């Protein structure tokens, strides 16, 4: 069945804003500007300030939710389900996981390329699958186990590509690239814990997805904004990436923004894109299918890689292309995207009917609600 213009718009919006989210964050990292003192120009290295901006974008989803709800209630026959009342504190644990994972990923983005950053986030299906078996009592189909193994191979290939490229470029030291890649993998473990917590304690409350994203965004924005105060005094040496060598120097970030307005444009791009990405992802699931949303989410890795090459942010690596293809196959197998193709083969169709896989709705809940964590994933 052909897509409507509105469905095409939603698909394009999701792909564009999802790609823009990572690209704008990386763009901000590439600027150099003077800070609050008479220091020389230095790189804009403020991952926690960027994470606060990302949560502000998630928080704005609450505004979108109430706008849509008011618009729906003006109709003769309202169709939007606002969900039941709930205790917002049930979102606090997953929001803290989101906050920690997002902060780690923004730290890692300073150390590695945008394309590797996006590709390595595919590791989330490994830990999500394992934790769902351990804590949710799920049974994974053989194709899902094979998808996890394929994803592991893809991650190894991407890691090797980063290792070889790290010896050839001056933009990132090899030690930084390896550290960044490991931080991204660690962040995916935390994201998986977040998804399991949401599945076990949150989704039973029948909360509208936009409201859920906005509530977690509120907790993440509020708590991380408060944490910027002690971070200003925690000395971490060269790891801080700022003149005072502290964990985060928010004042230096604001001074750099004042001295280089394009940094503000990049940060606004990150904040606005995450809000629209969440809205588009939820709408694509509703108007088209969860499978389409998964495909679009995978395609944005290709867009980010292509744009990074076109802008000269990174060099072409054939091994990275192979890694992307293997990761794409692993994601497709885990999410069951191979099943429509195999269903055309009679003996495969009969065998698939005997497999007990999660329903698309369950798999959609387990894979999250479309953030850059996917945040965003964020």
XYZ file of C-alpha atoms in Angstrom, residues 26 28-33 40-46 109-111 171-172 241-243 252 256 263:
25
model
C 29.294 16.756 16.936
C 29.273 21.901 18.598
C 32.261 19.800 19.708
C 34.297 21.005 16.726
C 34.192 24.710 17.619
C 36.945 26.565 19.420
C 36.363 29.860 21.223
C 43.512 31.141 24.502
C 40.797 29.692 22.311
C 39.989 26.135 23.276
C 37.659 23.409 22.072
C 34.027 23.472 23.155
C 34.127 20.379 25.367
C 31.030 20.536 27.549
C 31.277 11.918 21.110
C 34.122 14.310 21.942
C 36.553 11.437 21.513
C 41.870 14.971 15.052
C 41.589 12.240 17.703
C 38.721 19.233 28.426
C 38.318 22.766 29.829
C 40.901 25.296 31.117
C 33.055 28.538 30.512
C 32.262 30.316 24.723
C 27.825 27.084 19.097
